């Protein structure tokens, strides 16, 4: 498995990109993003990437949440877990339709990292 995958450069990942976009939209539409951040002026991006430094680098699923002016009030632990669980569930459901080649390229042992304004929570 390649640790650095640019999903945008390879057409075989088009379905994955569409599914990530759908999950991001769902987080907005069902209010989970607002529940997490406390503002409608926040955004979310989900990507397959690498997290950590040096020997600690690991293939990861990065959930990047951005709030205006880096304003963020700590969410309740239950809200954080619900948000991450929702993303994980949606990814698992979407991945059922991905080809074996795509699944193998992305791997199945990625940690999930929630970042709010660039900070891991």
PDB file of N, CA, C and O in Angstrom, residues 47-52 57-62 110-113:
ATOM      1  N   UNK A  47     -10.404  13.477   4.228  1.00  0.00           N
ATOM      2  CA  UNK A  47      -9.401  13.031   3.254  1.00  0.00           C
ATOM      3  C   UNK A  47      -8.605  11.860   3.787  1.00  0.00           C
ATOM      4  O   UNK A  47      -8.501  11.654   5.001  1.00  0.00           O
ATOM      5  N   UNK A  48      -8.060  11.098   2.870  1.00  0.00           N
ATOM      6  CA  UNK A  48      -7.119  10.039   3.212  1.00  0.00           C
ATOM      7  C   UNK A  48      -5.738  10.665   3.142  1.00  0.00           C
ATOM      8  O   UNK A  48      -5.384  11.264   2.127  1.00  0.00           O
ATOM      9  N   UNK A  49      -4.974  10.562   4.222  1.00  0.00           N
ATOM     10  CA  UNK A  49      -3.658  11.181   4.247  1.00  0.00           C
ATOM     11  C   UNK A  49      -2.758  10.517   5.261  1.00  0.00           C
ATOM     12  O   UNK A  49      -2.988   9.390   5.691  1.00  0.00           O
ATOM     13  N   UNK A  50      -1.730  11.245   5.647  1.00  0.00           N
ATOM     14  CA  UNK A  50      -0.736  10.788   6.615  1.00  0.00           C
ATOM     15  C   UNK A  50      -0.784  11.727   7.812  1.00  0.00           C
ATOM     16  O   UNK A  50      -0.850  12.944   7.651  1.00  0.00           O
ATOM     17  N   UNK A  51      -0.739  11.166   9.027  1.00  0.00           N
ATOM     18  CA  UNK A  51      -0.732  11.994  10.219  1.00  0.00           C
ATOM     19  C   UNK A  51       0.403  11.540  11.119  1.00  0.00           C
ATOM     20  O   UNK A  51       0.680  10.359  11.249  1.00  0.00           O
ATOM     21  N   UNK A  52       1.057  12.484  11.747  1.00  0.00           N
ATOM     22  CA  UNK A  52       2.171  12.206  12.639  1.00  0.00           C
ATOM     23  C   UNK A  52       3.459  12.738  12.053  1.00  0.00           C
ATOM     24  O   UNK A  52       3.488  13.245  10.931  1.00  0.00           O
ATOM     25  N   UNK A  57       4.491   8.713  11.808  1.00  0.00           N
ATOM     26  CA  UNK A  57       3.589   8.907  10.671  1.00  0.00           C
ATOM     27  C   UNK A  57       2.799   7.637  10.402  1.00  0.00           C
ATOM     28  O   UNK A  57       3.355   6.540  10.390  1.00  0.00           O
ATOM     29  N   UNK A  58       1.483   7.822  10.205  1.00  0.00           N
ATOM     30  CA  UNK A  58       0.613   6.693   9.905  1.00  0.00           C
ATOM     31  C   UNK A  58      -0.419   7.093   8.871  1.00  0.00           C
ATOM     32  O   UNK A  58      -0.898   8.229   8.873  1.00  0.00           O
ATOM     33  N   UNK A  59      -0.792   6.147   8.008  1.00  0.00           N
ATOM     34  CA  UNK A  59      -1.907   6.423   7.099  1.00  0.00           C
ATOM     35  C   UNK A  59      -3.158   6.703   7.947  1.00  0.00           C
ATOM     36  O   UNK A  59      -3.434   5.984   8.904  1.00  0.00           O
ATOM     37  N   UNK A  60      -3.880   7.739   7.603  1.00  0.00           N
ATOM     38  CA  UNK A  60      -4.993   8.179   8.428  1.00  0.00           C
ATOM     39  C   UNK A  60      -6.158   8.669   7.584  1.00  0.00           C
ATOM     40  O   UNK A  60      -5.996   9.004   6.412  1.00  0.00           O
ATOM     41  N   UNK A  61      -7.297   8.725   8.209  1.00  0.00           N
ATOM     42  CA  UNK A  61      -8.449   9.422   7.660  1.00  0.00           C
ATOM     43  C   UNK A  61      -8.528  10.713   8.453  1.00  0.00           C
ATOM     44  O   UNK A  61      -8.695  10.697   9.675  1.00  0.00           O
ATOM     45  N   UNK A  62      -8.338  11.818   7.761  1.00  0.00           N
ATOM     46  CA  UNK A  62      -8.309  13.126   8.404  1.00  0.00           C
ATOM     47  C   UNK A  62      -9.651  13.817   8.220  1.00  0.00           C
ATOM     48  O   UNK A  62     -10.112  13.995   7.090  1.00  0.00           O
ATOM     49  N   UNK A 110      -6.444   2.403   8.861  1.00  0.00           N
ATOM     50  CA  UNK A 110      -6.172   3.829   9.032  1.00  0.00           C
ATOM     51  C   UNK A 110      -6.789   4.345  10.322  1.00  0.00           C
ATOM     52  O   UNK A 110      -7.943   4.051  10.615  1.00  0.00           O
ATOM     53  N   UNK A 111      -6.004   5.105  11.051  1.00  0.00           N
ATOM     54  CA  UNK A 111      -6.552   5.771  12.231  1.00  0.00           C
ATOM     55  C   UNK A 111      -7.393   6.959  11.779  1.00  0.00           C
ATOM     56  O   UNK A 111      -7.192   7.495  10.693  1.00  0.00           O
ATOM     57  N   UNK A 112      -8.359   7.343  12.590  1.00  0.00           N
ATOM     58  CA  UNK A 112      -9.204   8.489  12.291  1.00  0.00           C
ATOM     59  C   UNK A 112      -8.744   9.641  13.172  1.00  0.00           C
ATOM     60  O   UNK A 112      -8.655   9.505  14.391  1.00  0.00           O
ATOM     61  N   UNK A 113      -8.430  10.768  12.529  1.00  0.00           N
ATOM     62  CA  UNK A 113      -7.951  11.951  13.240  1.00  0.00           C
ATOM     63  C   UNK A 113      -8.929  13.092  12.999  1.00  0.00           C
ATOM     64  O   UNK A 113      -9.179  13.465  11.860  1.00  0.00           O
TER      65      UNK A 113
END
